[in-house]
Amino acid sequence: MHTLDQKLARLVFDECRRQLSLDEVPLKTGGDRERLTESLAGLIGASGHDPEAVLSAFLRDVAPAIIACDTPRFMAFVSCVPSKTSILFDMVVSAFSLHGISWLEAAGPVAAENQALRVLADAAGLPAGAGGCFVSGGSSGNLSALLVARDTGLSRRGGRCGRPRVAVTADAHSSIGKALHVLGMEPLPVPVHDHRLSARALRDTLAREPDRDDVVAVVATAGTTNGGLIDDLAGVAEVARQQGLWFHVDAAYGGAGLLAPSVRGLFDGIEQADSVVIDPHKWLFSPFDCAALLYRDPPTAKAVHTQRASYLDAIHDEDDGGVGNPSDYAHHLTRRARGLPLWFGLAVHGTDAYRDNIENTLTMARYAADLITGTEGLTLVCEPELSVVLFRRDGWGWDDYEKWSARLLANQVAFVLPTSWDGEPVARLCFVHPETTKQLVDEVISTIARPLDGVT
Ligand SMILES: *Cc1c(COP(=O)(O)O)cnc(C)c1O
C-alpha cells in the first residue's frame, strides 16, 4: 500500500481533473440512507478489493449522494466555494504529507501559513505582533480563543472568581454556547435591538449584573450567520477595554468582508480585538477545514495552549523568535498545514482578486435585496450588511417556505432554506459564490414572487 499504483494514480488524477473541469457543479439532492447502506455493504473486509472497483463505487454511490456546496445555486447555510487554485494546492498538501505541528518538523509550511495569517491580521488592523494558527473551523477557533480568555481572566483575578461568564447575544453562533459549555463557563446574555450587540446594552447588562467580577470576556460577531449583521465592534471594544474584558470577535463568516472596501468600515473596532476567528473555508475561497485564529498577543495564548510532555520537549527547545509552533495556539497538537491552500491562492491571485470576488458577492446580495424590495408580495426583512438576504413572502407560514425550498431543490434551481427571524419564518439567501449572476438571482426570486397567473 506504500507503493504507487500508477494506473490508480492516473484514474484518480483523471477523475479530479474531470471534476475540476465542470463548468457548473450539479447541485444534486442528497442521499438515501437505505441505498447507501446497501451500496457500501461488504466494501471493507479482511481482504481488499480491486481499487478501480472501489473508486467506481465511490463515484457511483458516494460522491453523488450530496448537495454540492461549490455552486452558486447553494444559498442555504454559508457555503464553501474553494477556488480551483486552492483545491489543486490542497491536493499538493496531501501528496506531500505536509504537517503543520511545529517549527522543528515543518518550518517551511509554518512560515508560509504565517504569511497568509499576516494578510488577515493586517486586513483586521491587528498589531505587527499578532499571530496564531489555522484550525479546523470557526467552532474550534472560538473554543481555543475562549479558553485563553477564561484563563487570562482567572489569572487576572488571582483565581478569586466564581464560575466565569462571557457576555454574548442570542445572535452569536451556536458554537459559542457550545464552547462555554465545554469550558465550564456561563453565558451572560446581553439583550439586543435590531440583532446587534451595542456598547450601551453591554454596559447596562454589566452594570446590572451582581456577579460582575465573574464576567471575563465579551464575544462580538462580525457577520452573524443568520442575518449577516455586524455588532458595534468599536463600541464593544471600548467597553471591553474599560472593564477589563477579553474581547473576542467571531468573524468566521463575515471576516472576508475585511478585504472589501464597500463594507470595511462596518468592521471598525476589530483592530482592538484580543482574538479573532475568520473561516477561509467560508468566504475566502479555500477548501474545507480551514479557520484562521488570530491573537493580539500570541505569547498569552501560548502560555495557555502549549502541551508539555517529555516526548515533545524537542519541539519547544527550538527558539523560532515568533509564532513557530502552531500546536501552541489552539487545543490541538497534530494538524495538517491546512492554511496552505489559502496561502497559495493569495500568492497566485493577489489580494485584489479576493477583494473583487468578495465585492461581487456583495453586489449580488444588494441586487437581490433591491429586487425583493421592488417585487409585490415580497418584503425585505432588513437591508443586508454583508451577503445574507432575509425576506418574507406576504402571508406565508413555515409550510409554504418549506415547500418552496423542497421544490427548488427537486427542480435543481437552488438549495435555499427558511430561517426564523423574531420568531417568524422568513426566506434566507446566503451568497458566497463569486460567480453568482443576476440571472440566477432573478430565477430564484421569480420562484417565490407572487405568480401573476395565481399558480404556485
Ligand atoms: C460558521 C460559523 C461558525 C462555525 O464555524 P465552523 O467552521 O462551521 O466550525 C462560528 N461562528 C460564525 C459566526 C459562523 O458563521
mmCIF file of C-alpha atoms in Angstrom, residues 84-448:
data_model
loop_
_atom_site.group_PDB
_atom_site.id
_atom_site.type_symbol
_atom_site.label_atom_id
_atom_site.label_comp_id
_atom_site.label_asym_id
_atom_site.label_seq_id
_atom_site.Cartn_x
_atom_site.Cartn_y
_atom_site.Cartn_z
ATOM 1 C CA LYS A 84 -9.762 25.825 -8.393
ATOM 2 C CA THR A 85 -6.305 27.064 -7.449
ATOM 3 C CA SER A 86 -6.814 26.348 -3.769
ATOM 4 C CA ILE A 87 -8.288 22.900 -4.496
ATOM 5 C CA LEU A 88 -5.283 21.979 -6.630
ATOM 6 C CA PHE A 89 -2.987 23.065 -3.856
ATOM 7 C CA ASP A 90 -4.976 21.129 -1.275
ATOM 8 C CA MET A 91 -4.054 18.069 -3.315
ATOM 9 C CA VAL A 92 -0.399 19.098 -3.113
ATOM 10 C CA VAL A 93 -0.617 19.455 0.670
ATOM 11 C CA SER A 94 -1.903 15.868 0.787
ATOM 12 C CA ALA A 95 0.566 14.461 -1.708
ATOM 13 C CA PHE A 96 3.478 15.994 0.188
ATOM 14 C CA SER A 97 2.027 14.883 3.555
ATOM 15 C CA LEU A 98 2.724 18.326 4.884
ATOM 16 C CA HIS A 99 2.266 18.607 8.582
ATOM 17 C CA GLY A 100 1.947 21.837 10.436
ATOM 18 C CA ILE A 101 2.604 20.968 14.040
ATOM 19 C CA SER A 102 5.886 22.596 14.859
ATOM 20 C CA TRP A 103 8.737 24.682 13.516
ATOM 21 C CA LEU A 104 11.076 21.737 14.014
ATOM 22 C CA GLU A 105 9.094 19.481 11.693
ATOM 23 C CA ALA A 106 7.515 21.975 9.339
ATOM 24 C CA ALA A 107 9.359 25.300 9.260
ATOM 25 C CA GLY A 108 8.534 25.961 5.591
ATOM 26 C CA PRO A 109 4.802 25.258 5.750
ATOM 27 C CA VAL A 110 4.539 27.124 9.059
ATOM 28 C CA ALA A 111 6.328 30.188 7.642
ATOM 29 C CA ALA A 112 4.001 30.159 4.613
ATOM 30 C CA GLU A 113 0.892 29.729 6.771
ATOM 31 C CA ASN A 114 2.040 32.626 8.930
ATOM 32 C CA GLN A 115 2.371 34.743 5.800
ATOM 33 C CA ALA A 116 -1.291 34.059 5.000
ATOM 34 C CA LEU A 117 -2.303 34.761 8.620
ATOM 35 C CA ARG A 118 -0.438 38.072 8.336
ATOM 36 C CA VAL A 119 -2.652 39.105 5.404
ATOM 37 C CA LEU A 120 -5.744 38.574 7.562
ATOM 38 C CA ALA A 121 -4.193 40.232 10.619
ATOM 39 C CA ASP A 122 -3.258 43.262 8.505
ATOM 40 C CA ALA A 123 -6.742 43.393 6.988
ATOM 41 C CA ALA A 124 -8.120 43.482 10.522
ATOM 42 C CA GLY A 125 -5.585 46.126 11.554
ATOM 43 C CA LEU A 126 -4.137 43.962 14.320
ATOM 44 C CA PRO A 127 -0.648 44.897 15.561
ATOM 45 C CA ALA A 128 2.514 43.526 13.969
ATOM 46 C CA GLY A 129 2.993 41.046 16.792
ATOM 47 C CA ALA A 130 -0.412 39.403 16.248
ATOM 48 C CA GLY A 131 -0.490 35.792 15.134
ATOM 49 C CA GLY A 132 -1.939 32.393 15.730
ATOM 50 C CA CYS A 133 -2.697 29.362 13.628
ATOM 51 C CA PHE A 134 -5.191 27.738 11.321
ATOM 52 C CA VAL A 135 -7.667 25.385 12.973
ATOM 53 C CA SER A 136 -10.338 23.133 11.526
ATOM 54 C CA GLY A 137 -13.205 25.580 11.696
ATOM 55 C CA GLY A 138 -14.780 28.518 13.436
ATOM 56 C CA SER A 139 -16.072 26.289 16.226
ATOM 57 C CA SER A 140 -12.591 25.116 17.023
ATOM 58 C CA GLY A 141 -11.252 28.669 16.800
ATOM 59 C CA ASN A 142 -13.909 30.013 19.152
ATOM 60 C CA LEU A 143 -13.244 27.235 21.666
ATOM 61 C CA SER A 144 -9.487 27.795 21.621
ATOM 62 C CA ALA A 145 -9.774 31.572 21.907
ATOM 63 C CA LEU A 146 -12.276 31.391 24.754
ATOM 64 C CA LEU A 147 -10.018 29.053 26.705
ATOM 65 C CA VAL A 148 -7.334 31.752 26.588
ATOM 66 C CA ALA A 149 -9.951 34.354 27.540
ATOM 67 C CA ARG A 150 -11.016 32.267 30.523
ATOM 68 C CA ASP A 151 -7.547 31.513 31.825
ATOM 69 C CA THR A 152 -6.426 35.104 31.333
ATOM 70 C CA GLY A 153 -9.488 36.326 33.219
ATOM 71 C CA LEU A 154 -8.918 33.858 36.034
ATOM 72 C CA SER A 155 -5.259 34.698 36.398
ATOM 73 C CA ARG A 156 -6.042 38.458 36.468
ATOM 74 C CA ARG A 157 -8.377 37.735 39.352
ATOM 75 C CA GLY A 158 -5.747 35.628 41.089
ATOM 76 C CA GLY A 159 -8.174 32.706 40.841
ATOM 77 C CA ARG A 160 -10.709 34.619 43.016
ATOM 78 C CA CYS A 161 -13.712 34.215 40.791
ATOM 79 C CA GLY A 162 -16.977 32.315 40.727
ATOM 80 C CA ARG A 163 -17.967 30.447 37.630
ATOM 81 C CA PRO A 164 -16.502 32.565 34.807
ATOM 82 C CA ARG A 165 -19.017 34.195 32.486
ATOM 83 C CA VAL A 166 -18.917 35.594 28.982
ATOM 84 C CA ALA A 167 -21.167 38.339 27.630
ATOM 85 C CA VAL A 168 -22.932 37.119 24.473
ATOM 86 C CA THR A 169 -26.058 37.836 22.475
ATOM 87 C CA ALA A 170 -28.680 35.459 21.171
ATOM 88 C CA ASP A 171 -27.359 36.112 17.665
ATOM 89 C CA ALA A 172 -23.889 34.728 18.467
ATOM 90 C CA HIS A 173 -23.116 31.465 16.695
ATOM 91 C CA SER A 174 -24.176 28.226 18.378
ATOM 92 C CA SER A 175 -20.517 27.200 18.660
ATOM 93 C CA ILE A 176 -20.001 29.977 21.240
ATOM 94 C CA GLY A 177 -22.576 28.456 23.585
ATOM 95 C CA LYS A 178 -21.038 25.062 22.992
ATOM 96 C CA ALA A 179 -17.536 26.368 23.749
ATOM 97 C CA LEU A 180 -18.738 27.941 27.007
ATOM 98 C CA HIS A 181 -20.299 24.629 27.962
ATOM 99 C CA VAL A 182 -17.084 22.733 27.225
ATOM 100 C CA LEU A 183 -15.040 25.293 29.155
ATOM 101 C CA GLY A 184 -17.296 25.322 32.207
ATOM 102 C CA MET A 185 -18.288 28.940 31.650
ATOM 103 C CA GLU A 186 -21.722 30.545 31.704
ATOM 104 C CA PRO A 187 -23.158 32.933 29.152
ATOM 105 C CA LEU A 188 -24.178 36.403 30.325
ATOM 106 C CA PRO A 189 -26.938 37.159 27.826
ATOM 107 C CA VAL A 190 -26.941 40.736 26.544
ATOM 108 C CA PRO A 191 -30.272 41.807 25.033
ATOM 109 C CA VAL A 192 -30.115 43.285 21.538
ATOM 110 C CA HIS A 193 -32.197 45.630 19.475
ATOM 111 C CA ASP A 194 -32.053 45.016 15.732
ATOM 112 C CA HIS A 195 -29.940 41.902 16.347
ATOM 113 C CA ARG A 196 -26.692 43.781 17.006
ATOM 114 C CA LEU A 197 -24.664 43.938 20.194
ATOM 115 C CA SER A 198 -24.235 47.565 21.211
ATOM 116 C CA ALA A 199 -21.931 49.237 23.716
ATOM 117 C CA ARG A 200 -24.876 50.574 25.671
ATOM 118 C CA ALA A 201 -26.588 47.177 26.021
ATOM 119 C CA LEU A 202 -23.312 45.640 27.138
ATOM 120 C CA ARG A 203 -22.633 48.409 29.645
ATOM 121 C CA ASP A 204 -26.180 48.228 31.064
ATOM 122 C CA THR A 205 -26.075 44.460 31.372
ATOM 123 C CA LEU A 206 -22.731 44.581 33.177
ATOM 124 C CA ALA A 207 -23.951 47.342 35.488
ATOM 125 C CA ARG A 208 -26.977 45.271 36.497
ATOM 126 C CA GLU A 209 -25.004 42.064 36.958
ATOM 127 C CA PRO A 210 -24.476 41.270 40.664
ATOM 128 C CA ASP A 211 -21.619 38.885 39.811
ATOM 129 C CA ARG A 212 -19.947 41.410 37.539
ATOM 130 C CA ASP A 213 -16.499 40.249 38.625
ATOM 131 C CA ASP A 214 -17.116 36.805 37.183
ATOM 132 C CA VAL A 215 -17.506 38.206 33.675
ATOM 133 C CA VAL A 216 -14.184 37.619 31.921
ATOM 134 C CA ALA A 217 -14.935 38.227 28.251
ATOM 135 C CA VAL A 218 -17.321 39.507 25.618
ATOM 136 C CA VAL A 219 -17.956 37.905 22.245
ATOM 137 C CA ALA A 220 -18.938 40.139 19.344
ATOM 138 C CA THR A 221 -19.942 38.763 15.966
ATOM 139 C CA ALA A 222 -18.753 40.335 12.733
ATOM 140 C CA GLY A 223 -21.242 38.784 10.358
ATOM 141 C CA THR A 224 -23.943 36.855 12.194
ATOM 142 C CA THR A 225 -24.608 33.569 10.497
ATOM 143 C CA ASN A 226 -28.354 34.011 10.365
ATOM 144 C CA GLY A 227 -28.551 37.631 9.275
ATOM 145 C CA GLY A 228 -25.065 38.669 8.173
ATOM 146 C CA LEU A 229 -25.075 41.605 10.602
ATOM 147 C CA ILE A 230 -22.084 43.144 12.341
ATOM 148 C CA ASP A 231 -22.082 44.118 16.007
ATOM 149 C CA ASP A 232 -20.886 47.558 17.103
ATOM 150 C CA LEU A 233 -17.284 46.418 17.331
ATOM 151 C CA ALA A 234 -15.774 49.803 18.183
ATOM 152 C CA GLY A 235 -18.308 50.432 20.957
ATOM 153 C CA VAL A 236 -17.942 46.929 22.389
ATOM 154 C CA ALA A 237 -14.137 47.224 22.208
ATOM 155 C CA GLU A 238 -14.283 50.378 24.289
ATOM 156 C CA VAL A 239 -16.450 48.814 26.987
ATOM 157 C CA ALA A 240 -14.222 45.734 26.997
ATOM 158 C CA ARG A 241 -11.140 47.875 27.473
ATOM 159 C CA GLN A 242 -12.695 49.995 30.223
ATOM 160 C CA GLN A 243 -13.967 46.970 32.084
ATOM 161 C CA GLY A 244 -11.012 44.668 31.594
ATOM 162 C CA LEU A 245 -12.808 42.056 29.495
ATOM 163 C CA TRP A 246 -11.232 39.852 26.864
ATOM 164 C CA PHE A 247 -12.645 40.996 23.511
ATOM 165 C CA HIS A 248 -13.242 38.096 21.111
ATOM 166 C CA VAL A 249 -14.563 38.742 17.610
ATOM 167 C CA ASP A 250 -16.212 35.851 15.823
ATOM 168 C CA ALA A 251 -15.816 36.767 12.159
ATOM 169 C CA ALA A 252 -15.949 33.166 10.942
ATOM 170 C CA TYR A 253 -18.294 34.019 8.103
ATOM 171 C CA GLY A 254 -18.028 37.787 7.813
ATOM 172 C CA GLY A 255 -14.272 38.242 8.181
ATOM 173 C CA ALA A 256 -13.770 38.035 4.426
ATOM 174 C CA GLY A 257 -15.535 41.387 4.278
ATOM 175 C CA LEU A 258 -12.390 42.950 5.757
ATOM 176 C CA LEU A 259 -10.961 42.774 2.244
ATOM 177 C CA ALA A 260 -13.973 44.510 0.666
ATOM 178 C CA PRO A 261 -13.782 48.326 0.720
ATOM 179 C CA SER A 262 -17.577 48.718 0.415
ATOM 180 C CA VAL A 263 -18.126 47.167 3.861
ATOM 181 C CA ARG A 264 -14.743 47.564 5.556
ATOM 182 C CA GLY A 265 -15.960 50.477 7.677
ATOM 183 C CA LEU A 266 -18.501 48.221 9.410
ATOM 184 C CA PHE A 267 -15.608 46.304 10.956
ATOM 185 C CA ASP A 268 -14.013 49.318 12.644
ATOM 186 C CA GLY A 269 -13.025 48.308 16.144
ATOM 187 C CA ILE A 270 -11.957 44.775 15.171
ATOM 188 C CA GLU A 271 -8.355 46.003 15.367
ATOM 189 C CA GLN A 272 -8.814 46.177 19.155
ATOM 190 C CA ALA A 273 -9.776 42.515 19.499
ATOM 191 C CA ASP A 274 -7.807 40.179 21.731
ATOM 192 C CA SER A 275 -8.737 37.292 19.448
ATOM 193 C CA VAL A 276 -10.401 36.955 16.059
ATOM 194 C CA VAL A 277 -11.669 33.955 14.087
ATOM 195 C CA ILE A 278 -12.063 34.065 10.296
ATOM 196 C CA ASP A 279 -13.006 30.992 8.233
ATOM 197 C CA PRO A 280 -11.279 30.895 4.843
ATOM 198 C CA HIS A 281 -13.410 27.831 4.133
ATOM 199 C CA LYS A 282 -16.457 30.044 4.113
ATOM 200 C CA TRP A 283 -15.992 33.220 2.092
ATOM 201 C CA LEU A 284 -12.280 33.232 1.329
ATOM 202 C CA PHE A 285 -12.436 30.569 -1.357
ATOM 203 C CA SER A 286 -10.444 27.878 0.437
ATOM 204 C CA PRO A 287 -11.264 24.177 0.759
ATOM 205 C CA PHE A 288 -12.984 22.778 3.823
ATOM 206 C CA ASP A 289 -11.176 22.546 7.136
ATOM 207 C CA CYS A 290 -9.679 25.996 7.428
ATOM 208 C CA ALA A 291 -10.249 28.695 10.018
ATOM 209 C CA ALA A 292 -7.762 31.397 10.944
ATOM 210 C CA LEU A 293 -7.388 32.001 14.675
ATOM 211 C CA LEU A 294 -5.545 35.222 15.490
ATOM 212 C CA TYR A 295 -4.438 36.574 18.848
ATOM 213 C CA ARG A 296 -3.400 40.121 19.549
ATOM 214 C CA ASP A 297 -0.719 38.783 21.913
ATOM 215 C CA PRO A 298 0.336 35.271 20.888
ATOM 216 C CA PRO A 299 2.502 34.618 23.987
ATOM 217 C CA THR A 300 -0.623 34.808 26.182
ATOM 218 C CA ALA A 301 -2.251 32.099 24.072
ATOM 219 C CA LYS A 302 0.910 30.045 24.015
ATOM 220 C CA ALA A 303 1.098 30.030 27.803
ATOM 221 C CA VAL A 304 -2.392 28.520 27.886
ATOM 222 C CA HIS A 305 -2.262 26.075 24.983
ATOM 223 C CA THR A 306 1.251 24.615 24.910
ATOM 224 C CA GLN A 307 1.181 20.882 25.575
ATOM 225 C CA ARG A 308 4.017 19.647 27.767
ATOM 226 C CA ALA A 309 5.286 16.094 27.550
ATOM 227 C CA SER A 310 8.772 14.692 27.664
ATOM 228 C CA TYR A 311 8.488 13.419 24.116
ATOM 229 C CA LEU A 312 7.542 16.945 22.968
ATOM 230 C CA ASP A 313 10.446 18.778 24.586
ATOM 231 C CA ALA A 314 12.294 18.852 21.273
ATOM 232 C CA ILE A 315 9.665 21.000 19.565
ATOM 233 C CA HIS A 316 9.722 23.514 22.401
ATOM 234 C CA ASP A 317 13.525 23.714 22.512
ATOM 235 C CA GLU A 318 13.654 25.310 19.103
ATOM 236 C CA ASP A 319 13.710 29.089 19.502
ATOM 237 C CA ASP A 320 11.991 30.411 16.424
ATOM 238 C CA GLY A 321 11.595 34.018 17.543
ATOM 239 C CA GLY A 322 7.907 34.239 16.645
ATOM 240 C CA VAL A 323 4.861 32.060 16.143
ATOM 241 C CA GLY A 324 6.699 28.879 15.339
ATOM 242 C CA ASN A 325 4.615 26.051 16.698
ATOM 243 C CA PRO A 326 1.011 26.227 15.511
ATOM 244 C CA SER A 327 0.294 23.486 18.050
ATOM 245 C CA ASP A 328 0.851 26.089 20.798
ATOM 246 C CA TYR A 329 -2.091 28.290 19.835
ATOM 247 C CA ALA A 330 -5.157 26.046 19.956
ATOM 248 C CA HIS A 331 -6.387 22.940 21.721
ATOM 249 C CA HIS A 332 -4.886 20.687 19.047
ATOM 250 C CA LEU A 333 -1.495 19.048 18.622
ATOM 251 C CA THR A 334 -1.230 17.199 15.308
ATOM 252 C CA ARG A 335 -2.518 19.231 12.413
ATOM 253 C CA ARG A 336 -2.185 19.365 8.661
ATOM 254 C CA ALA A 337 -0.824 22.502 7.048
ATOM 255 C CA ARG A 338 -4.401 23.464 6.263
ATOM 256 C CA GLY A 339 -3.623 27.134 5.719
ATOM 257 C CA LEU A 340 -1.519 26.452 2.635
ATOM 258 C CA PRO A 341 -4.333 26.315 0.056
ATOM 259 C CA LEU A 342 -5.253 29.865 1.138
ATOM 260 C CA TRP A 343 -1.599 30.898 1.081
ATOM 261 C CA PHE A 344 -1.185 29.535 -2.459
ATOM 262 C CA GLY A 345 -4.380 31.198 -3.663
ATOM 263 C CA LEU A 346 -3.358 34.544 -2.186
ATOM 264 C CA ALA A 347 0.102 34.305 -3.717
ATOM 265 C CA VAL A 348 -1.192 33.272 -7.144
ATOM 266 C CA HIS A 349 -4.136 35.652 -7.484
ATOM 267 C CA GLY A 350 -3.176 38.534 -5.223
ATOM 268 C CA THR A 351 -5.383 40.167 -2.621
ATOM 269 C CA ASP A 352 -7.076 42.414 -5.219
ATOM 270 C CA ALA A 353 -8.642 39.339 -6.816
ATOM 271 C CA TYR A 354 -10.018 38.282 -3.427
ATOM 272 C CA ARG A 355 -11.345 41.803 -2.908
ATOM 273 C CA ASP A 356 -13.080 41.765 -6.305
ATOM 274 C CA ASN A 357 -14.623 38.340 -5.793
ATOM 275 C CA ILE A 358 -15.941 39.287 -2.358
ATOM 276 C CA GLU A 359 -17.313 42.566 -3.730
ATOM 277 C CA ASN A 360 -19.066 40.586 -6.499
ATOM 278 C CA THR A 361 -20.891 38.539 -3.922
ATOM 279 C CA LEU A 362 -21.869 41.668 -2.007
ATOM 280 C CA THR A 363 -23.174 43.213 -5.228
ATOM 281 C CA MET A 364 -25.366 40.171 -5.818
ATOM 282 C CA ALA A 365 -26.763 40.360 -2.289
ATOM 283 C CA ARG A 366 -27.628 44.045 -2.828
ATOM 284 C CA TYR A 367 -29.138 43.235 -6.202
ATOM 285 C CA ALA A 368 -31.312 40.546 -4.590
ATOM 286 C CA ALA A 369 -32.385 42.970 -1.860
ATOM 287 C CA ASP A 370 -33.371 45.606 -4.452
ATOM 288 C CA LEU A 371 -35.250 43.043 -6.498
ATOM 289 C CA ILE A 372 -37.158 41.889 -3.421
ATOM 290 C CA THR A 373 -37.982 45.461 -2.435
ATOM 291 C CA GLY A 374 -39.335 46.094 -5.919
ATOM 292 C CA THR A 375 -41.430 42.933 -6.060
ATOM 293 C CA GLU A 376 -45.050 42.974 -4.976
ATOM 294 C CA GLY A 377 -45.773 40.412 -2.275
ATOM 295 C CA LEU A 378 -42.180 40.269 -1.015
ATOM 296 C CA THR A 379 -40.814 42.234 1.934
ATOM 297 C CA LEU A 380 -37.164 42.666 2.779
ATOM 298 C CA VAL A 381 -36.600 41.944 6.488
ATOM 299 C CA CYS A 382 -33.548 44.195 6.767
ATOM 300 C CA GLU A 383 -31.011 45.781 4.446
ATOM 301 C CA PRO A 384 -28.175 43.296 4.013
ATOM 302 C CA GLU A 385 -24.890 44.403 5.574
ATOM 303 C CA LEU A 386 -22.933 41.509 4.131
ATOM 304 C CA SER A 387 -24.188 38.762 1.843
ATOM 305 C CA VAL A 388 -27.196 37.328 3.671
ATOM 306 C CA VAL A 389 -30.610 38.424 2.421
ATOM 307 C CA LEU A 390 -33.670 37.820 4.597
ATOM 308 C CA PHE A 391 -37.160 38.398 3.259
ATOM 309 C CA ARG A 392 -40.810 37.430 3.592
ATOM 310 C CA ARG A 393 -43.405 36.341 1.174
ATOM 311 C CA ASP A 394 -46.533 38.032 2.476
ATOM 312 C CA GLY A 395 -48.944 35.586 4.059
ATOM 313 C CA TRP A 396 -46.586 32.613 4.054
ATOM 314 C CA GLY A 397 -46.062 30.254 7.001
ATOM 315 C CA TRP A 398 -43.396 27.610 7.686
ATOM 316 C CA ASP A 399 -45.099 25.044 5.459
ATOM 317 C CA ASP A 400 -45.064 27.366 2.488
ATOM 318 C CA TYR A 401 -41.372 28.158 2.845
ATOM 319 C CA GLU A 402 -40.550 24.505 3.309
ATOM 320 C CA LYS A 403 -42.496 23.534 0.203
ATOM 321 C CA TRP A 404 -40.732 26.277 -1.724
ATOM 322 C CA SER A 405 -37.378 25.023 -0.513
ATOM 323 C CA ALA A 406 -38.178 21.399 -1.428
ATOM 324 C CA ARG A 407 -39.471 22.400 -4.859
ATOM 325 C CA LEU A 408 -36.349 24.410 -5.680
ATOM 326 C CA LEU A 409 -34.085 21.565 -4.678
ATOM 327 C CA ALA A 410 -36.148 18.988 -6.579
ATOM 328 C CA ASN A 411 -36.008 21.197 -9.683
ATOM 329 C CA GLN A 412 -32.289 21.824 -9.115
ATOM 330 C CA VAL A 413 -32.892 25.566 -9.197
ATOM 331 C CA ALA A 414 -31.221 26.245 -5.856
ATOM 332 C CA PHE A 415 -30.716 24.989 -2.330
ATOM 333 C CA VAL A 416 -32.450 27.501 -0.093
ATOM 334 C CA LEU A 417 -33.782 27.127 3.429
ATOM 335 C CA PRO A 418 -36.068 29.271 5.529
ATOM 336 C CA THR A 419 -34.909 30.501 8.902
ATOM 337 C CA SER A 420 -36.644 32.288 11.737
ATOM 338 C CA TRP A 421 -36.364 35.992 12.491
ATOM 339 C CA ASP A 422 -38.033 37.493 15.551
ATOM 340 C CA GLY A 423 -39.952 34.260 15.870
ATOM 341 C CA GLU A 424 -41.342 34.356 12.324
ATOM 342 C CA PRO A 425 -40.361 32.182 9.381
ATOM 343 C CA VAL A 426 -38.510 34.047 6.635
ATOM 344 C CA ALA A 427 -36.683 33.136 3.451
ATOM 345 C CA ARG A 428 -32.905 33.375 3.610
ATOM 346 C CA LEU A 429 -30.409 33.560 0.779
ATOM 347 C CA CYS A 430 -26.724 33.447 1.612
ATOM 348 C CA PHE A 431 -24.349 34.380 -1.178
ATOM 349 C CA VAL A 432 -20.675 33.427 -1.064
ATOM 350 C CA HIS A 433 -20.038 32.180 -4.596
ATOM 351 C CA PRO A 434 -18.347 34.920 -6.621
ATOM 352 C CA GLU A 435 -19.908 33.603 -9.832
ATOM 353 C CA THR A 436 -23.460 34.157 -8.676
ATOM 354 C CA THR A 437 -25.196 36.016 -11.519
ATOM 355 C CA LYS A 438 -28.140 38.402 -11.711
ATOM 356 C CA GLN A 439 -29.861 35.830 -13.918
ATOM 357 C CA LEU A 440 -29.617 33.247 -11.154
ATOM 358 C CA VAL A 441 -30.898 35.720 -8.558
ATOM 359 C CA ASP A 442 -33.792 36.597 -10.918
ATOM 360 C CA GLU A 443 -34.519 32.911 -11.405
ATOM 361 C CA VAL A 444 -34.640 32.176 -7.673
ATOM 362 C CA ILE A 445 -36.696 35.256 -6.752
ATOM 363 C CA SER A 446 -39.165 34.507 -9.559
ATOM 364 C CA THR A 447 -39.990 31.201 -7.864
ATOM 365 C CA ILE A 448 -41.252 32.984 -4.758
#
